[in-house]
Amino acid sequence: MKVDFTRWLPAIAKDSYRKTALSVAGVAALGGLALAPTAVAAPVTSGPHQGAVAAIDRATGKAATTARQDDQPVESGLTTGSATGKPPAGKPSRAQLIPHGIEGAQSRVPLDDAQLANAQAIVDAAKKTGVGDRGAVIGIATSLQESKLYNLGHLGAYNDHDSQGLFQQRPSSGWGTPDQITDPEYAATAFFTALKNVGGWQDLPLTTAAQTVQVSAFPYAYAQWEEQAADVVQQMW
């Protein structure tokens, strides 16, 4: 039975804040970066592979850039935790963000302006829906796994069925129309509304909470992003 999650959602006004979904024929090169879930965590110093960088540049309209090498360190300030281990003033602590500890090896990717804007939309939706900073960590980690925080439109033959947007939600499963699920605010609100309907989600490991909402073929893949998601939420909250 398909569940219509949209019946829980308020109407969401669309304005200039809305981000355009990435949708280009040449985005096939995204491959494992944005579409194929990875069951094994990548080394923490790895960045997007050459094909992924080229495809994302085309999709976002950026000029071609030199691909990162796998042995280069991740440079984004939102991929590393506080050097002192203490949260900035007024920010949630590590214990609040990762109350059950991380599970397994962790992956990290550098974040560009588009990814950071999408992450902020998820954090904002977490505040509005009342799932708090822990819910925001689950949301960011889920989107890192599903789309690497890119708002992906329909990618033709490279789509997973009709999955689109930050959370790769499917119109055919009742998540909303393609226009709705490629609106970051709507998509994040839909995800958190569904999360709130998972009994005791606050006490579940991240990967269990995320999987209960997403029903992925790779249920343990979400865990690898918990640490980076916590870093993002701590600095954006």
PDB file of C-alpha atoms in Angstrom:
ATOM      1  CA  MET A   1       0.000   0.000   0.000  1.00  0.00           C
ATOM      2  CA  LYS A   2       1.325   3.401  -0.932  1.00  0.00           C
ATOM      3  CA  VAL A   3       1.256   5.958   1.828  1.00  0.00           C
ATOM      4  CA  ASP A   4       0.394   9.533   0.933  1.00  0.00           C
ATOM      5  CA  PHE A   5       2.727  11.491   3.210  1.00  0.00           C
ATOM      6  CA  THR A   6       1.571  14.737   1.645  1.00  0.00           C
ATOM      7  CA  ARG A   7      -1.722  14.647   3.523  1.00  0.00           C
ATOM      8  CA  TRP A   8       0.245  15.617   6.636  1.00  0.00           C
ATOM      9  CA  LEU A   9       1.856  18.628   5.037  1.00  0.00           C
ATOM     10  CA  PRO A  10       0.749  22.246   5.147  1.00  0.00           C
ATOM     11  CA  ALA A  11       0.785  24.211   1.942  1.00  0.00           C
ATOM     12  CA  ILE A  12       4.306  25.504   1.395  1.00  0.00           C
ATOM     13  CA  ALA A  13       4.660  28.815  -0.385  1.00  0.00           C
ATOM     14  CA  LYS A  14       7.195  28.855  -3.170  1.00  0.00           C
ATOM     15  CA  ASP A  15       9.267  31.991  -3.560  1.00  0.00           C
ATOM     16  CA  SER A  16      12.684  33.060  -4.737  1.00  0.00           C
ATOM     17  CA  TYR A  17      14.265  30.894  -2.028  1.00  0.00           C
ATOM     18  CA  ARG A  18      13.389  27.749  -3.941  1.00  0.00           C
ATOM     19  CA  LYS A  19      16.392  25.969  -5.435  1.00  0.00           C
ATOM     20  CA  THR A  20      16.340  24.665  -9.013  1.00  0.00           C
ATOM     21  CA  ALA A  21      16.640  20.896  -9.299  1.00  0.00           C
ATOM     22  CA  LEU A  22      19.624  19.525 -11.178  1.00  0.00           C
ATOM     23  CA  SER A  23      18.447  17.774 -14.321  1.00  0.00           C
ATOM     24  CA  VAL A  24      20.751  17.239 -17.321  1.00  0.00           C
ATOM     25  CA  ALA A  25      21.286  14.381 -19.724  1.00  0.00           C
ATOM     26  CA  GLY A  26      25.034  14.463 -19.097  1.00  0.00           C
ATOM     27  CA  VAL A  27      24.651  13.915 -15.367  1.00  0.00           C
ATOM     28  CA  ALA A  28      25.159  10.198 -15.937  1.00  0.00           C
ATOM     29  CA  ALA A  29      28.697  10.678 -14.704  1.00  0.00           C
ATOM     30  CA  LEU A  30      27.388  11.290 -11.189  1.00  0.00           C
ATOM     31  CA  GLY A  31      27.341   7.517 -10.878  1.00  0.00           C
ATOM     32  CA  GLY A  32      28.037   6.356  -7.354  1.00  0.00           C
ATOM     33  CA  LEU A  33      28.405   9.873  -5.942  1.00  0.00           C
ATOM     34  CA  ALA A  34      24.760  10.887  -6.038  1.00  0.00           C
ATOM     35  CA  LEU A  35      22.715   7.882  -7.059  1.00  0.00           C
ATOM     36  CA  ALA A  36      24.194   4.531  -6.128  1.00  0.00           C
ATOM     37  CA  PRO A  37      24.179   3.981  -2.351  1.00  0.00           C
ATOM     38  CA  THR A  38      27.510   2.849  -0.984  1.00  0.00           C
ATOM     39  CA  ALA A  39      27.417  -0.014   1.486  1.00  0.00           C
ATOM     40  CA  VAL A  40      31.053   0.547   2.472  1.00  0.00           C
ATOM     41  CA  ALA A  41      32.153   3.934   3.762  1.00  0.00           C
ATOM     42  CA  ALA A  42      34.747   5.787   1.731  1.00  0.00           C
ATOM     43  CA  PRO A  43      37.993   7.004   3.294  1.00  0.00           C
ATOM     44  CA  VAL A  44      37.433  10.246   5.169  1.00  0.00           C
ATOM     45  CA  THR A  45      39.852  12.105   2.896  1.00  0.00           C
ATOM     46  CA  SER A  46      38.111  11.188  -0.359  1.00  0.00           C
ATOM     47  CA  GLY A  47      36.320  13.738  -2.519  1.00  0.00           C
ATOM     48  CA  PRO A  48      34.081  13.405  -5.569  1.00  0.00           C
ATOM     49  CA  HIS A  49      35.584  11.355  -8.375  1.00  0.00           C
ATOM     50  CA  GLN A  50      36.513  13.042 -11.643  1.00  0.00           C
ATOM     51  CA  GLY A  51      33.358  12.082 -13.529  1.00  0.00           C
ATOM     52  CA  ALA A  52      31.149  13.289 -10.696  1.00  0.00           C
ATOM     53  CA  VAL A  53      32.856  16.671 -10.532  1.00  0.00           C
ATOM     54  CA  ALA A  54      32.415  17.197 -14.273  1.00  0.00           C
ATOM     55  CA  ALA A  55      28.747  16.181 -14.202  1.00  0.00           C
ATOM     56  CA  ILE A  56      27.912  18.381 -11.231  1.00  0.00           C
ATOM     57  CA  ASP A  57      29.690  21.330 -12.851  1.00  0.00           C
ATOM     58  CA  ARG A  58      27.576  20.885 -15.979  1.00  0.00           C
ATOM     59  CA  ALA A  59      24.392  20.507 -13.966  1.00  0.00           C
ATOM     60  CA  THR A  60      25.043  23.615 -11.886  1.00  0.00           C
ATOM     61  CA  GLY A  61      26.347  25.706 -14.747  1.00  0.00           C
ATOM     62  CA  LYS A  62      29.830  26.027 -13.313  1.00  0.00           C
ATOM     63  CA  ALA A  63      32.921  26.262 -15.472  1.00  0.00           C
ATOM     64  CA  ALA A  64      34.986  23.108 -15.723  1.00  0.00           C
ATOM     65  CA  THR A  65      37.300  22.684 -12.779  1.00  0.00           C
ATOM     66  CA  THR A  66      40.265  20.502 -12.060  1.00  0.00           C
ATOM     67  CA  ALA A  67      39.119  17.289 -10.425  1.00  0.00           C
ATOM     68  CA  ARG A  68      40.111  16.615  -6.845  1.00  0.00           C
ATOM     69  CA  GLN A  69      42.530  13.800  -6.215  1.00  0.00           C
ATOM     70  CA  ASP A  70      41.538  11.096  -3.741  1.00  0.00           C
ATOM     71  CA  ASP A  71      44.653  11.750  -1.650  1.00  0.00           C
ATOM     72  CA  GLN A  72      43.852  15.430  -1.151  1.00  0.00           C
ATOM     73  CA  PRO A  73      42.366  16.393   2.222  1.00  0.00           C
ATOM     74  CA  VAL A  74      38.795  17.571   2.459  1.00  0.00           C
ATOM     75  CA  GLU A  75      38.900  21.358   2.765  1.00  0.00           C
ATOM     76  CA  SER A  76      35.336  22.392   3.574  1.00  0.00           C
ATOM     77  CA  GLY A  77      34.972  23.928   7.016  1.00  0.00           C
ATOM     78  CA  LEU A  78      31.690  22.038   7.355  1.00  0.00           C
ATOM     79  CA  THR A  79      33.312  18.624   7.114  1.00  0.00           C
ATOM     80  CA  THR A  80      35.343  18.750  10.292  1.00  0.00           C
ATOM     81  CA  GLY A  81      34.458  19.085  13.942  1.00  0.00           C
ATOM     82  CA  SER A  82      35.603  21.640  16.468  1.00  0.00           C
ATOM     83  CA  ALA A  83      39.340  21.432  17.167  1.00  0.00           C
ATOM     84  CA  THR A  84      38.666  21.794  20.880  1.00  0.00           C
ATOM     85  CA  GLY A  85      35.764  19.383  20.970  1.00  0.00           C
ATOM     86  CA  LYS A  86      33.652  22.139  22.536  1.00  0.00           C
ATOM     87  CA  PRO A  87      30.628  23.495  20.654  1.00  0.00           C
ATOM     88  CA  PRO A  88      30.520  27.186  19.757  1.00  0.00           C
ATOM     89  CA  ALA A  89      28.460  29.290  22.160  1.00  0.00           C
ATOM     90  CA  GLY A  90      24.754  28.594  21.813  1.00  0.00           C
ATOM     91  CA  LYS A  91      25.260  25.570  19.580  1.00  0.00           C
ATOM     92  CA  PRO A  92      24.199  21.969  20.356  1.00  0.00           C
ATOM     93  CA  SER A  93      26.813  19.704  21.900  1.00  0.00           C
ATOM     94  CA  ARG A  94      28.248  16.564  20.362  1.00  0.00           C
ATOM     95  CA  ALA A  95      26.313  14.484  22.895  1.00  0.00           C
ATOM     96  CA  GLN A  96      23.053  16.063  21.769  1.00  0.00           C
ATOM     97  CA  LEU A  97      23.803  15.577  18.098  1.00  0.00           C
ATOM     98  CA  ILE A  98      25.180  12.017  18.321  1.00  0.00           C
ATOM     99  CA  PRO A  99      23.559  10.588  21.471  1.00  0.00           C
ATOM    100  CA  HIS A 100      24.107   6.939  20.536  1.00  0.00           C
ATOM    101  CA  GLY A 101      27.639   7.199  19.144  1.00  0.00           C
ATOM    102  CA  ILE A 102      28.637   6.725  15.521  1.00  0.00           C
ATOM    103  CA  GLU A 103      28.247   3.372  13.788  1.00  0.00           C
ATOM    104  CA  GLY A 104      31.159   2.175  11.682  1.00  0.00           C
ATOM    105  CA  ALA A 105      33.575   4.015   9.402  1.00  0.00           C
ATOM    106  CA  GLN A 106      32.622   7.547   8.446  1.00  0.00           C
ATOM    107  CA  SER A 107      32.610   9.241   5.029  1.00  0.00           C
ATOM    108  CA  ARG A 108      33.019  12.935   4.249  1.00  0.00           C
ATOM    109  CA  VAL A 109      32.703  15.070   1.143  1.00  0.00           C
ATOM    110  CA  PRO A 110      33.533  18.752   0.564  1.00  0.00           C
ATOM    111  CA  LEU A 111      30.451  20.962   0.334  1.00  0.00           C
ATOM    112  CA  ASP A 112      29.931  23.685  -2.253  1.00  0.00           C
ATOM    113  CA  ASP A 113      27.525  26.625  -2.083  1.00  0.00           C
ATOM    114  CA  ALA A 114      24.593  24.649  -3.513  1.00  0.00           C
ATOM    115  CA  GLN A 115      25.060  21.854  -0.983  1.00  0.00           C
ATOM    116  CA  LEU A 116      25.401  24.314   1.890  1.00  0.00           C
ATOM    117  CA  ALA A 117      22.191  26.095   0.876  1.00  0.00           C
ATOM    118  CA  ASN A 118      20.348  22.782   0.736  1.00  0.00           C
ATOM    119  CA  ALA A 119      21.753  21.784   4.116  1.00  0.00           C
ATOM    120  CA  GLN A 120      20.506  25.062   5.580  1.00  0.00           C
ATOM    121  CA  ALA A 121      17.041  24.385   4.141  1.00  0.00           C
ATOM    122  CA  ILE A 122      17.022  21.020   5.925  1.00  0.00           C
ATOM    123  CA  VAL A 123      18.151  22.576   9.216  1.00  0.00           C
ATOM    124  CA  ASP A 124      15.482  25.272   8.908  1.00  0.00           C
ATOM    125  CA  ALA A 125      12.802  22.640   8.255  1.00  0.00           C
ATOM    126  CA  ALA A 126      13.979  20.675  11.295  1.00  0.00           C
ATOM    127  CA  LYS A 127      13.403  23.745  13.442  1.00  0.00           C
ATOM    128  CA  LYS A 128       9.980  24.439  11.940  1.00  0.00           C
ATOM    129  CA  THR A 129       8.749  20.857  12.293  1.00  0.00           C
ATOM    130  CA  GLY A 130      10.026  20.523  15.842  1.00  0.00           C
ATOM    131  CA  VAL A 131      12.351  17.544  15.353  1.00  0.00           C
ATOM    132  CA  GLY A 132      15.222  19.520  16.835  1.00  0.00           C
ATOM    133  CA  ASP A 133      18.935  19.268  16.236  1.00  0.00           C
ATOM    134  CA  ARG A 134      18.985  15.450  16.400  1.00  0.00           C
ATOM    135  CA  GLY A 135      16.305  15.295  13.726  1.00  0.00           C
ATOM    136  CA  ALA A 136      18.364  17.699  11.639  1.00  0.00           C
ATOM    137  CA  VAL A 137      21.376  15.354  11.878  1.00  0.00           C
ATOM    138  CA  ILE A 138      19.229  12.478  10.636  1.00  0.00           C
ATOM    139  CA  GLY A 139      17.933  14.626   7.786  1.00  0.00           C
ATOM    140  CA  ILE A 140      21.356  15.864   6.682  1.00  0.00           C
ATOM    141  CA  ALA A 141      22.866  12.375   6.863  1.00  0.00           C
ATOM    142  CA  THR A 142      19.964  10.960   4.850  1.00  0.00           C
ATOM    143  CA  SER A 143      20.353  13.577   2.134  1.00  0.00           C
ATOM    144  CA  LEU A 144      24.130  13.109   2.044  1.00  0.00           C
ATOM    145  CA  GLN A 145      23.526   9.438   1.293  1.00  0.00           C
ATOM    146  CA  GLU A 146      20.655   9.900  -1.138  1.00  0.00           C
ATOM    147  CA  SER A 147      21.891  12.851  -3.184  1.00  0.00           C
ATOM    148  CA  LYS A 148      25.074  14.240  -1.583  1.00  0.00           C
ATOM    149  CA  LEU A 149      22.919  17.263  -0.701  1.00  0.00           C
ATOM    150  CA  TYR A 150      22.227  18.072  -4.354  1.00  0.00           C
ATOM    151  CA  ASN A 151      18.646  18.813  -5.377  1.00  0.00           C
ATOM    152  CA  LEU A 152      18.489  16.318  -8.222  1.00  0.00           C
ATOM    153  CA  GLY A 153      15.771  16.436 -10.853  1.00  0.00           C
ATOM    154  CA  HIS A 154      14.821  13.543 -13.104  1.00  0.00           C
ATOM    155  CA  LEU A 155      17.971  11.971 -14.534  1.00  0.00           C
ATOM    156  CA  GLY A 156      16.321   9.776 -17.138  1.00  0.00           C
ATOM    157  CA  ALA A 157      17.751   6.270 -17.323  1.00  0.00           C
ATOM    158  CA  TYR A 158      19.955   7.001 -14.320  1.00  0.00           C
ATOM    159  CA  ASN A 159      17.045   7.640 -11.990  1.00  0.00           C
ATOM    160  CA  ASP A 160      16.127   5.121  -9.323  1.00  0.00           C
ATOM    161  CA  HIS A 161      12.591   4.699 -10.654  1.00  0.00           C
ATOM    162  CA  ASP A 162      11.023   8.167 -10.233  1.00  0.00           C
ATOM    163  CA  SER A 163      13.146   9.301  -7.274  1.00  0.00           C
ATOM    164  CA  GLN A 164      14.047  12.989  -7.218  1.00  0.00           C
ATOM    165  CA  GLY A 165      15.222  15.791  -4.951  1.00  0.00           C
ATOM    166  CA  LEU A 166      17.392  15.965  -1.838  1.00  0.00           C
ATOM    167  CA  PHE A 167      15.906  12.809  -0.323  1.00  0.00           C
ATOM    168  CA  GLN A 168      15.245  10.946  -3.592  1.00  0.00           C
ATOM    169  CA  GLN A 169      11.546  10.816  -2.784  1.00  0.00           C
ATOM    170  CA  ARG A 170       9.162   9.171  -5.233  1.00  0.00           C
ATOM    171  CA  PRO A 171       5.933  10.726  -6.518  1.00  0.00           C
ATOM    172  CA  SER A 172       4.598   7.218  -7.148  1.00  0.00           C
ATOM    173  CA  SER A 173       4.967   6.462  -3.429  1.00  0.00           C
ATOM    174  CA  GLY A 174       2.918   9.461  -2.363  1.00  0.00           C
ATOM    175  CA  TRP A 175       5.666  11.911  -1.443  1.00  0.00           C
ATOM    176  CA  GLY A 176       4.290  14.647  -3.684  1.00  0.00           C
ATOM    177  CA  THR A 177       4.569  15.895  -7.233  1.00  0.00           C
ATOM    178  CA  PRO A 178       7.968  16.263  -8.952  1.00  0.00           C
ATOM    179  CA  ASP A 179       7.741  20.031  -8.436  1.00  0.00           C
ATOM    180  CA  GLN A 180       7.057  19.545  -4.730  1.00  0.00           C
ATOM    181  CA  ILE A 181       9.777  17.036  -3.953  1.00  0.00           C
ATOM    182  CA  THR A 182      12.381  19.137  -5.778  1.00  0.00           C
ATOM    183  CA  ASP A 183      11.512  22.075  -3.519  1.00  0.00           C
ATOM    184  CA  PRO A 184      14.050  21.704  -0.646  1.00  0.00           C
ATOM    185  CA  GLU A 185      11.677  23.158   1.955  1.00  0.00           C
ATOM    186  CA  TYR A 186       8.828  20.859   0.963  1.00  0.00           C
ATOM    187  CA  ALA A 187      11.061  17.783   0.662  1.00  0.00           C
ATOM    188  CA  ALA A 188      12.657  18.312   4.066  1.00  0.00           C
ATOM    189  CA  THR A 189       9.281  18.991   5.687  1.00  0.00           C
ATOM    190  CA  ALA A 190       7.904  15.799   4.151  1.00  0.00           C
ATOM    191  CA  PHE A 191      10.862  13.807   5.456  1.00  0.00           C
ATOM    192  CA  PHE A 192      10.574  15.193   8.989  1.00  0.00           C
ATOM    193  CA  THR A 193       6.791  14.759   9.041  1.00  0.00           C
ATOM    194  CA  ALA A 194       7.297  11.090   8.215  1.00  0.00           C
ATOM    195  CA  LEU A 195      10.107  10.808  10.786  1.00  0.00           C
ATOM    196  CA  LYS A 196       7.816  12.154  13.511  1.00  0.00           C
ATOM    197  CA  ASN A 197       5.435   9.293  12.765  1.00  0.00           C
ATOM    198  CA  VAL A 198       8.147   6.741  13.558  1.00  0.00           C
ATOM    199  CA  GLY A 199       7.511   5.729  17.147  1.00  0.00           C
ATOM    200  CA  GLY A 200      10.456   6.517  19.429  1.00  0.00           C
ATOM    201  CA  TRP A 201      12.613   7.801  16.579  1.00  0.00           C
ATOM    202  CA  GLN A 202      14.637   9.929  19.022  1.00  0.00           C
ATOM    203  CA  ASP A 203      15.912   6.764  20.708  1.00  0.00           C
ATOM    204  CA  LEU A 204      16.796   4.905  17.506  1.00  0.00           C
ATOM    205  CA  PRO A 205      20.239   4.721  15.884  1.00  0.00           C
ATOM    206  CA  LEU A 206      20.429   7.148  12.970  1.00  0.00           C
ATOM    207  CA  THR A 207      20.497   4.478  10.289  1.00  0.00           C
ATOM    208  CA  THR A 208      17.393   2.781  11.738  1.00  0.00           C
ATOM    209  CA  ALA A 209      15.438   6.031  11.929  1.00  0.00           C
ATOM    210  CA  ALA A 210      16.435   7.027   8.395  1.00  0.00           C
ATOM    211  CA  GLN A 211      15.740   3.591   6.958  1.00  0.00           C
ATOM    212  CA  THR A 212      12.285   3.436   8.523  1.00  0.00           C
ATOM    213  CA  VAL A 213      11.371   6.558   6.561  1.00  0.00           C
ATOM    214  CA  GLN A 214      13.298   5.855   3.359  1.00  0.00           C
ATOM    215  CA  VAL A 215      12.926   2.061   2.985  1.00  0.00           C
ATOM    216  CA  SER A 216      16.234   1.867   1.136  1.00  0.00           C
ATOM    217  CA  ALA A 217      17.814  -1.209  -0.422  1.00  0.00           C
ATOM    218  CA  PHE A 218      20.959  -0.208   1.489  1.00  0.00           C
ATOM    219  CA  PRO A 219      19.664   0.339   5.040  1.00  0.00           C
ATOM    220  CA  TYR A 220      23.061   0.683   6.726  1.00  0.00           C
ATOM    221  CA  ALA A 221      24.513   3.257   4.328  1.00  0.00           C
ATOM    222  CA  TYR A 222      23.101   6.245   6.219  1.00  0.00           C
ATOM    223  CA  ALA A 223      25.319   5.625   9.251  1.00  0.00           C
ATOM    224  CA  GLN A 224      28.507   6.639   7.456  1.00  0.00           C
ATOM    225  CA  TRP A 225      27.388  10.294   7.262  1.00  0.00           C
ATOM    226  CA  GLU A 226      26.439  10.845  10.911  1.00  0.00           C
ATOM    227  CA  GLU A 227      29.652  12.608  11.934  1.00  0.00           C
ATOM    228  CA  GLN A 228      29.705  15.047   9.022  1.00  0.00           C
ATOM    229  CA  ALA A 229      25.976  15.677   9.436  1.00  0.00           C
ATOM    230  CA  ALA A 230      26.556  16.512  13.100  1.00  0.00           C
ATOM    231  CA  ASP A 231      29.334  18.963  12.155  1.00  0.00           C
ATOM    232  CA  VAL A 232      27.038  20.694   9.639  1.00  0.00           C
ATOM    233  CA  VAL A 233      24.144  20.951  12.085  1.00  0.00           C
ATOM    234  CA  GLN A 234      26.356  22.192  14.914  1.00  0.00           C
ATOM    235  CA  GLN A 235      27.619  25.070  12.806  1.00  0.00           C
ATOM    236  CA  MET A 236      24.297  25.907  11.106  1.00  0.00           C
ATOM    237  CA  TRP A 237      21.937  25.560  14.071  1.00  0.00           C
TER     238      TRP A 237
END
